[in-house]
mmCIF file of C-alpha atoms and ligand atoms in Angstrom:
data_model
loop_
_atom_site.group_PDB
_atom_site.id
_atom_site.type_symbol
_atom_site.label_atom_id
_atom_site.label_comp_id
_atom_site.label_asym_id
_atom_site.label_seq_id
_atom_site.Cartn_x
_atom_site.Cartn_y
_atom_site.Cartn_z
ATOM 1 C CA UNK A 1 -0.017 0.122 -0.028
ATOM 2 C CA UNK A 2 1.239 3.582 -0.777
ATOM 3 C CA UNK A 3 2.575 5.698 2.063
ATOM 4 C CA UNK A 4 -0.201 8.146 3.529
ATOM 5 C CA UNK A 5 0.881 11.047 5.206
ATOM 6 C CA UNK A 6 -1.589 13.578 4.445
ATOM 7 C CA UNK A 7 -5.085 13.155 4.041
ATOM 8 C CA UNK A 8 -7.862 15.835 3.990
ATOM 9 C CA UNK A 9 -11.674 14.216 4.626
ATOM 10 C CA UNK A 10 -14.832 16.486 3.070
ATOM 11 C CA UNK A 11 -17.946 15.684 5.551
ATOM 12 C CA UNK A 12 -21.191 16.131 4.679
ATOM 13 C CA UNK A 13 -24.848 15.537 6.178
ATOM 14 C CA UNK A 14 -24.559 12.072 6.190
ATOM 15 C CA UNK A 15 -21.801 11.968 8.769
ATOM 16 C CA UNK A 16 -24.348 13.385 11.625
ATOM 17 C CA UNK A 17 -27.418 11.379 10.068
ATOM 18 C CA UNK A 18 -27.115 8.999 12.679
ATOM 19 C CA UNK A 19 -26.749 11.648 15.662
ATOM 20 C CA UNK A 20 -30.404 12.516 14.629
ATOM 21 C CA UNK A 21 -29.581 15.700 12.397
ATOM 22 C CA UNK A 22 -31.877 15.683 9.224
ATOM 23 C CA UNK A 23 -29.615 15.294 6.021
ATOM 24 C CA UNK A 24 -30.996 18.064 3.152
ATOM 25 C CA UNK A 25 -32.205 15.913 0.312
ATOM 26 C CA UNK A 26 -33.372 13.082 1.877
ATOM 27 C CA UNK A 27 -37.064 12.164 2.117
ATOM 28 C CA UNK A 28 -38.524 14.468 5.069
ATOM 29 C CA UNK A 29 -34.872 16.142 4.538
ATOM 30 C CA UNK A 30 -34.158 19.893 5.933
ATOM 31 C CA UNK A 31 -34.689 20.775 2.311
ATOM 32 C CA UNK A 32 -38.445 18.973 1.657
ATOM 33 C CA UNK A 33 -40.086 20.766 4.149
ATOM 34 C CA UNK A 34 -38.811 24.211 3.154
ATOM 35 C CA UNK A 35 -37.984 26.028 -0.386
ATOM 36 C CA UNK A 36 -34.477 26.405 -0.375
ATOM 37 C CA UNK A 37 -35.069 29.563 -1.748
ATOM 38 C CA UNK A 38 -36.980 30.738 1.194
ATOM 39 C CA UNK A 39 -34.377 29.655 4.163
ATOM 40 C CA UNK A 40 -30.836 29.335 2.357
ATOM 41 C CA UNK A 41 -30.720 32.259 0.241
ATOM 42 C CA UNK A 42 -29.787 36.180 1.162
ATOM 43 C CA UNK A 43 -33.193 37.223 -0.818
ATOM 44 C CA UNK A 44 -35.386 34.579 1.193
ATOM 45 C CA UNK A 45 -33.815 36.325 4.058
ATOM 46 C CA UNK A 46 -34.266 39.807 3.261
ATOM 47 C CA UNK A 47 -38.123 38.631 2.316
ATOM 48 C CA UNK A 48 -38.941 37.276 5.282
ATOM 49 C CA UNK A 49 -36.356 37.595 8.264
ATOM 50 C CA UNK A 50 -38.162 36.163 10.793
ATOM 51 C CA UNK A 51 -39.215 33.082 9.014
ATOM 52 C CA UNK A 52 -35.252 32.375 8.354
ATOM 53 C CA UNK A 53 -34.139 33.337 12.275
ATOM 54 C CA UNK A 54 -36.822 31.132 13.277
ATOM 55 C CA UNK A 55 -35.572 27.971 11.070
ATOM 56 C CA UNK A 56 -31.838 28.586 12.250
ATOM 57 C CA UNK A 57 -32.898 28.990 15.807
ATOM 58 C CA UNK A 58 -34.714 25.944 15.726
ATOM 59 C CA UNK A 59 -31.404 24.136 13.902
ATOM 60 C CA UNK A 60 -29.016 25.678 16.484
ATOM 61 C CA UNK A 61 -31.247 24.578 19.673
ATOM 62 C CA UNK A 62 -31.126 20.715 17.686
ATOM 63 C CA UNK A 63 -27.563 20.730 17.251
ATOM 64 C CA UNK A 64 -26.690 21.456 20.559
ATOM 65 C CA UNK A 65 -29.124 18.495 21.887
ATOM 66 C CA UNK A 66 -27.321 16.214 19.581
ATOM 67 C CA UNK A 67 -24.422 13.922 20.411
ATOM 68 C CA UNK A 68 -21.343 12.678 18.419
ATOM 69 C CA UNK A 69 -21.617 9.339 16.718
ATOM 70 C CA UNK A 70 -19.202 6.467 16.345
ATOM 71 C CA UNK A 71 -17.876 8.139 13.025
ATOM 72 C CA UNK A 72 -16.932 11.738 14.384
ATOM 73 C CA UNK A 73 -15.608 9.771 17.181
ATOM 74 C CA UNK A 74 -13.247 7.636 14.646
ATOM 75 C CA UNK A 75 -11.902 10.773 12.727
ATOM 76 C CA UNK A 76 -10.827 12.081 15.722
ATOM 77 C CA UNK A 77 -9.193 8.909 16.560
ATOM 78 C CA UNK A 78 -7.659 8.885 13.148
ATOM 79 C CA UNK A 79 -6.451 12.716 13.590
ATOM 80 C CA UNK A 80 -4.479 11.804 16.862
ATOM 81 C CA UNK A 81 -3.076 8.543 15.391
ATOM 82 C CA UNK A 82 -1.749 10.370 12.530
ATOM 83 C CA UNK A 83 -0.591 13.168 14.506
ATOM 84 C CA UNK A 84 1.501 10.459 16.370
ATOM 85 C CA UNK A 85 2.912 8.974 13.540
ATOM 86 C CA UNK A 86 3.890 13.255 12.303
ATOM 87 C CA UNK A 87 1.625 12.861 9.507
ATOM 88 C CA UNK A 88 -1.625 15.142 9.026
ATOM 89 C CA UNK A 89 -5.222 15.337 9.047
ATOM 90 C CA UNK A 90 -7.652 18.205 7.571
ATOM 91 C CA UNK A 91 -11.298 17.845 8.173
ATOM 92 C CA UNK A 92 -13.100 20.443 5.816
ATOM 93 C CA UNK A 93 -16.829 20.168 6.819
ATOM 94 C CA UNK A 94 -20.150 21.394 5.101
ATOM 95 C CA UNK A 95 -21.860 20.807 7.820
ATOM 96 C CA UNK A 96 -22.527 23.844 10.523
ATOM 97 C CA UNK A 97 -23.098 21.447 13.360
ATOM 98 C CA UNK A 98 -20.297 21.225 16.262
ATOM 99 C CA UNK A 99 -20.181 17.577 16.401
ATOM 100 C CA UNK A 100 -16.251 16.904 14.742
ATOM 101 C CA UNK A 101 -14.823 19.277 17.700
ATOM 102 C CA UNK A 102 -17.477 17.688 20.384
ATOM 103 C CA UNK A 103 -16.249 14.242 18.977
ATOM 104 C CA UNK A 104 -12.846 15.659 19.347
ATOM 105 C CA UNK A 105 -11.460 16.605 16.111
ATOM 106 C CA UNK A 106 -9.143 19.685 16.232
ATOM 107 C CA UNK A 107 -8.417 20.234 12.827
ATOM 108 C CA UNK A 108 -11.882 21.384 11.213
ATOM 109 C CA UNK A 109 -12.565 23.665 8.991
ATOM 110 C CA UNK A 110 -16.335 24.723 8.396
ATOM 111 C CA UNK A 111 -16.312 25.702 4.856
ATOM 112 C CA UNK A 112 -20.786 26.381 5.014
ATOM 113 C CA UNK A 113 -20.142 28.299 8.321
ATOM 114 C CA UNK A 114 -21.550 27.260 11.843
ATOM 115 C CA UNK A 115 -24.717 27.516 13.836
ATOM 116 C CA UNK A 116 -22.774 28.083 17.057
ATOM 117 C CA UNK A 117 -21.687 31.493 15.781
ATOM 118 C CA UNK A 118 -23.986 34.349 14.535
ATOM 119 C CA UNK A 119 -22.567 37.123 11.850
ATOM 120 C CA UNK A 120 -22.864 40.804 12.730
ATOM 121 C CA UNK A 121 -23.313 42.604 9.305
ATOM 122 C CA UNK A 122 -22.818 45.935 11.092
ATOM 123 C CA UNK A 123 -19.394 45.033 12.764
ATOM 124 C CA UNK A 124 -18.377 42.001 10.484
ATOM 125 C CA UNK A 125 -17.352 39.982 13.533
ATOM 126 C CA UNK A 126 -18.611 36.652 14.296
ATOM 127 C CA UNK A 127 -19.545 36.388 18.229
ATOM 128 C CA UNK A 128 -20.186 32.696 19.707
ATOM 129 C CA UNK A 129 -23.753 31.916 20.013
ATOM 130 C CA UNK A 130 -25.896 29.457 21.326
ATOM 131 C CA UNK A 131 -29.503 31.421 21.825
ATOM 132 C CA UNK A 132 -31.948 32.588 19.455
ATOM 133 C CA UNK A 133 -31.446 35.561 17.468
ATOM 134 C CA UNK A 134 -35.200 36.264 16.299
ATOM 135 C CA UNK A 135 -35.757 38.752 19.147
ATOM 136 C CA UNK A 136 -32.839 40.686 17.265
ATOM 137 C CA UNK A 137 -30.457 40.837 20.034
ATOM 138 C CA UNK A 138 -27.338 43.145 20.031
ATOM 139 C CA UNK A 139 -24.188 42.183 18.980
ATOM 140 C CA UNK A 140 -22.043 41.723 21.865
ATOM 141 C CA UNK A 141 -18.597 42.728 19.495
ATOM 142 C CA UNK A 142 -19.909 46.356 18.805
ATOM 143 C CA UNK A 143 -23.039 46.566 20.738
ATOM 144 C CA UNK A 144 -25.308 47.375 17.467
ATOM 145 C CA UNK A 145 -28.906 45.467 17.568
ATOM 146 C CA UNK A 146 -30.474 44.253 14.514
ATOM 147 C CA UNK A 147 -27.781 43.393 12.571
ATOM 148 C CA UNK A 148 -26.894 39.374 13.863
ATOM 149 C CA UNK A 149 -27.899 36.808 11.037
ATOM 150 C CA UNK A 150 -27.060 33.358 11.044
ATOM 151 C CA UNK A 151 -23.293 32.760 10.302
ATOM 152 C CA UNK A 152 -24.163 30.107 7.626
ATOM 153 C CA UNK A 153 -23.305 30.253 3.818
ATOM 154 C CA UNK A 154 -26.187 30.453 1.541
ATOM 155 C CA UNK A 155 -26.575 29.932 -1.969
ATOM 156 C CA UNK A 156 -24.817 32.466 -3.739
ATOM 157 C CA UNK A 157 -22.599 33.402 -0.982
ATOM 158 C CA UNK A 158 -18.576 32.350 -1.179
ATOM 159 C CA UNK A 159 -17.932 29.658 1.062
ATOM 160 C CA UNK A 160 -15.406 29.936 3.621
ATOM 161 C CA UNK A 161 -12.003 29.153 3.755
ATOM 162 C CA UNK A 162 -10.921 27.980 0.208
ATOM 163 C CA UNK A 163 -7.792 29.115 0.067
ATOM 164 C CA UNK A 164 -6.770 26.995 3.062
ATOM 165 C CA UNK A 165 -9.029 23.930 1.478
ATOM 166 C CA UNK A 166 -7.207 24.004 -1.823
ATOM 167 C CA UNK A 167 -3.579 24.552 -0.016
ATOM 168 C CA UNK A 168 -4.391 21.453 2.053
ATOM 169 C CA UNK A 169 -5.248 19.583 -1.205
ATOM 170 C CA UNK A 170 -2.322 20.429 -2.807
ATOM 171 C CA UNK A 171 -0.316 18.740 -0.436
ATOM 172 C CA UNK A 172 -2.461 15.913 0.496
ATOM 173 C CA UNK A 173 -1.958 12.165 -0.738
ATOM 174 C CA UNK A 174 -5.476 10.833 0.194
ATOM 175 C CA UNK A 175 -8.965 12.885 -0.519
ATOM 176 C CA UNK A 176 -11.851 10.951 1.201
ATOM 177 C CA UNK A 177 -15.322 12.243 0.788
ATOM 178 C CA UNK A 178 -18.046 11.087 3.595
ATOM 179 C CA UNK A 179 -21.574 11.376 3.898
ATOM 180 C CA UNK A 180 -22.169 13.989 1.261
ATOM 181 C CA UNK A 181 -24.186 14.028 -1.938
ATOM 182 C CA UNK A 182 -21.995 15.542 -4.280
ATOM 183 C CA UNK A 183 -24.719 18.057 -5.068
ATOM 184 C CA UNK A 184 -23.113 21.182 -3.969
ATOM 185 C CA UNK A 185 -19.910 23.046 -5.313
ATOM 186 C CA UNK A 186 -17.672 24.112 -4.794
ATOM 187 C CA UNK A 187 -17.429 20.961 -2.593
ATOM 188 C CA UNK A 188 -18.511 18.670 -4.995
ATOM 189 C CA UNK A 189 -15.542 19.645 -7.387
ATOM 190 C CA UNK A 190 -12.803 18.580 -4.852
ATOM 191 C CA UNK A 191 -12.759 15.155 -6.008
ATOM 192 C CA UNK A 192 -11.828 16.270 -9.423
ATOM 193 C CA UNK A 193 -9.239 18.846 -8.239
ATOM 194 C CA UNK A 194 -8.187 15.855 -6.039
ATOM 195 C CA UNK A 195 -7.988 13.479 -9.398
ATOM 196 C CA UNK A 196 -6.318 16.419 -11.367
ATOM 197 C CA UNK A 197 -3.419 16.336 -9.059
ATOM 198 C CA UNK A 198 -2.897 12.812 -8.824
ATOM 199 C CA UNK A 199 -4.372 12.305 -5.412
ATOM 200 C CA UNK A 200 -5.946 8.981 -4.475
ATOM 201 C CA UNK A 201 -9.698 9.477 -3.910
ATOM 202 C CA UNK A 202 -11.902 7.501 -1.883
ATOM 203 C CA UNK A 203 -15.662 7.822 -0.719
ATOM 204 C CA UNK A 204 -17.595 6.508 2.109
ATOM 205 C CA UNK A 205 -21.289 7.032 2.106
ATOM 206 C CA UNK A 206 -24.568 5.448 2.117
ATOM 207 C CA UNK A 207 -25.272 5.066 -1.588
ATOM 208 C CA UNK A 208 -22.857 6.188 -4.407
ATOM 209 C CA UNK A 209 -23.070 10.123 -4.668
ATOM 210 C CA UNK A 210 -23.819 12.102 -7.670
ATOM 211 C CA UNK A 211 -19.751 11.871 -8.703
ATOM 212 C CA UNK A 212 -18.971 8.434 -7.519
ATOM 213 C CA UNK A 213 -17.312 7.619 -10.756
ATOM 214 C CA UNK A 214 -14.791 10.095 -9.781
ATOM 215 C CA UNK A 215 -13.576 8.010 -6.596
ATOM 216 C CA UNK A 216 -10.958 5.531 -6.772
ATOM 217 C CA UNK A 217 -12.272 3.480 -4.050
ATOM 218 C CA UNK A 218 -15.684 3.376 -2.662
ATOM 219 C CA UNK A 219 -17.452 1.736 0.159
ATOM 220 C CA UNK A 220 -21.106 1.926 1.115
ATOM 221 C CA UNK A 221 -23.121 2.016 4.352
ATOM 222 C CA UNK A 222 -23.829 3.721 7.343
ATOM 223 C CA UNK A 223 -21.020 6.138 8.727
ATOM 224 C CA UNK A 224 -21.167 4.847 12.073
ATOM 225 C CA UNK A 225 -19.954 1.591 10.616
ATOM 226 C CA UNK A 226 -18.030 2.409 7.671
ATOM 227 C CA UNK A 227 -15.708 5.205 9.156
ATOM 228 C CA UNK A 228 -14.477 3.388 12.319
ATOM 229 C CA UNK A 229 -13.357 0.297 9.900
ATOM 230 C CA UNK A 230 -11.754 2.439 7.701
ATOM 231 C CA UNK A 231 -9.813 4.201 10.384
ATOM 232 C CA UNK A 232 -8.498 1.503 12.070
ATOM 233 C CA UNK A 233 -7.250 0.301 8.324
ATOM 234 C CA UNK A 234 -5.351 3.267 8.109
ATOM 235 C CA UNK A 235 -4.142 3.209 11.486
ATOM 236 C CA UNK A 236 -3.288 -0.733 11.052
ATOM 237 C CA UNK A 237 -5.247 -1.697 14.152
HETATM 238 P P1 OAD B 1 -27.090 15.838 1.201
HETATM 239 O O1 OAD B 1 -28.314 15.925 2.377
HETATM 240 O O2 OAD B 1 -27.190 16.400 -0.094
HETATM 241 O O3 OAD B 1 -26.305 14.355 1.296
HETATM 242 C C1 OAD B 1 -26.321 13.842 2.325
HETATM 243 C C2 OAD B 1 -25.786 12.159 2.029
HETATM 244 O O4 OAD B 1 -25.534 11.657 2.992
HETATM 245 C C3 OAD B 1 -26.484 11.430 0.841
HETATM 246 O O5 OAD B 1 -25.410 11.055 -0.054
HETATM 247 C C4 OAD B 1 -26.676 10.177 1.572
HETATM 248 O O6 OAD B 1 -27.411 9.188 1.167
HETATM 249 C C5 OAD B 1 -25.824 9.969 2.534
HETATM 250 N N1 OAD B 1 -26.418 9.570 4.028
HETATM 251 C C6 OAD B 1 -27.485 9.758 4.773
HETATM 252 N N2 OAD B 1 -27.376 8.877 5.949
HETATM 253 C C7 OAD B 1 -26.089 8.610 6.216
HETATM 254 C C8 OAD B 1 -25.475 7.587 6.876
HETATM 255 N N3 OAD B 1 -26.046 7.639 8.234
HETATM 256 N N4 OAD B 1 -24.295 7.105 6.769
HETATM 257 C C9 OAD B 1 -23.658 7.515 5.685
HETATM 258 N N5 OAD B 1 -23.944 8.086 5.008
HETATM 259 C C10 OAD B 1 -24.997 8.846 4.618
HETATM 260 O O7 OAD B 1 -26.116 16.809 2.467
HETATM 261 P P2 OAD B 1 -24.909 17.503 2.058
HETATM 262 O O8 OAD B 1 -24.475 16.291 0.761
HETATM 263 O O9 OAD B 1 -23.751 17.479 3.301
HETATM 264 O O10 OAD B 1 -25.112 24.071 2.174
HETATM 265 O O11 OAD B 1 -25.513 18.902 1.325
HETATM 266 C C11 OAD B 1 -24.478 19.922 1.148
HETATM 267 C C12 OAD B 1 -24.701 21.325 1.219
HETATM 268 O O12 OAD B 1 -26.489 21.146 0.635
HETATM 269 C C13 OAD B 1 -24.873 21.304 2.800
HETATM 270 O O13 OAD B 1 -24.050 21.839 3.302
HETATM 271 C C14 OAD B 1 -25.834 22.369 2.552
HETATM 272 C C15 OAD B 1 -26.722 21.819 1.537
HETATM 273 O O14 OAD B 1 -27.645 23.313 0.663
HETATM 274 C C16 OAD B 1 -25.657 24.594 2.736
HETATM 275 O O15 OAD B 1 -26.435 25.433 3.606
HETATM 276 C C17 OAD B 1 -24.744 25.736 1.972
#
């Protein structure tokens, strides 16, 4: 087997599904109950801010009640195991929950933002936030009221951390995609970027994703089962 020194992992809603958090595109999933353009675009927010703030207030409350599952915990174990061997792991997540961090991982980039910070459009600060935004609280950083919005990247907005992600991809020797449908760019394009650079690619998902043919290898099943098994293999357990 080729020696693996730097791994980059992209995660999506599927890794948090067994923690009780709805995925987006499943039957009865988040987008089925709401129109994407109503709750996940700047235009939807301008049209009906109460609907959008309430939607994210409920999501923020729900993720704080959820617990990391065996897949999140296994990735934290992988991070520690690789670190002990002077190797590296970067987890790039599309998820706005904090289950990777609560599962024990340190090196996590949230490319679609986070529920547990708010974004103040007055001062551009991102204060930690656990409560609700519907009552238009003042920003704890600048004191202005009425300017806090969910710190979540909406359709039509630029995802976060893109420079760091592409820099990490350029030095990786394995790219692994976990629990994502491959429907949303730019994340869905990382596999082709990795392939273009000759990096080995692997998919771990419940079912083949939209870009499944771009992966060198795939394992299908529940994240809580296939992720710990794969981590054991990588760490040579
Ligand atoms: P999706 O809901 O599109 O896809 C979730 C994927 O996880 C699907 O391919 C499922 O088959 C798989 N899955 C479901 N349960 C699983 C399990 N227990 N174990 C393993 N896999 C499982 O979610 P994402 O791909 O994350 O963006 O969606 C990407 C982005 O679309 C989200 O970040 C969000 C949304 O629009 C923004 O909000 C900006």
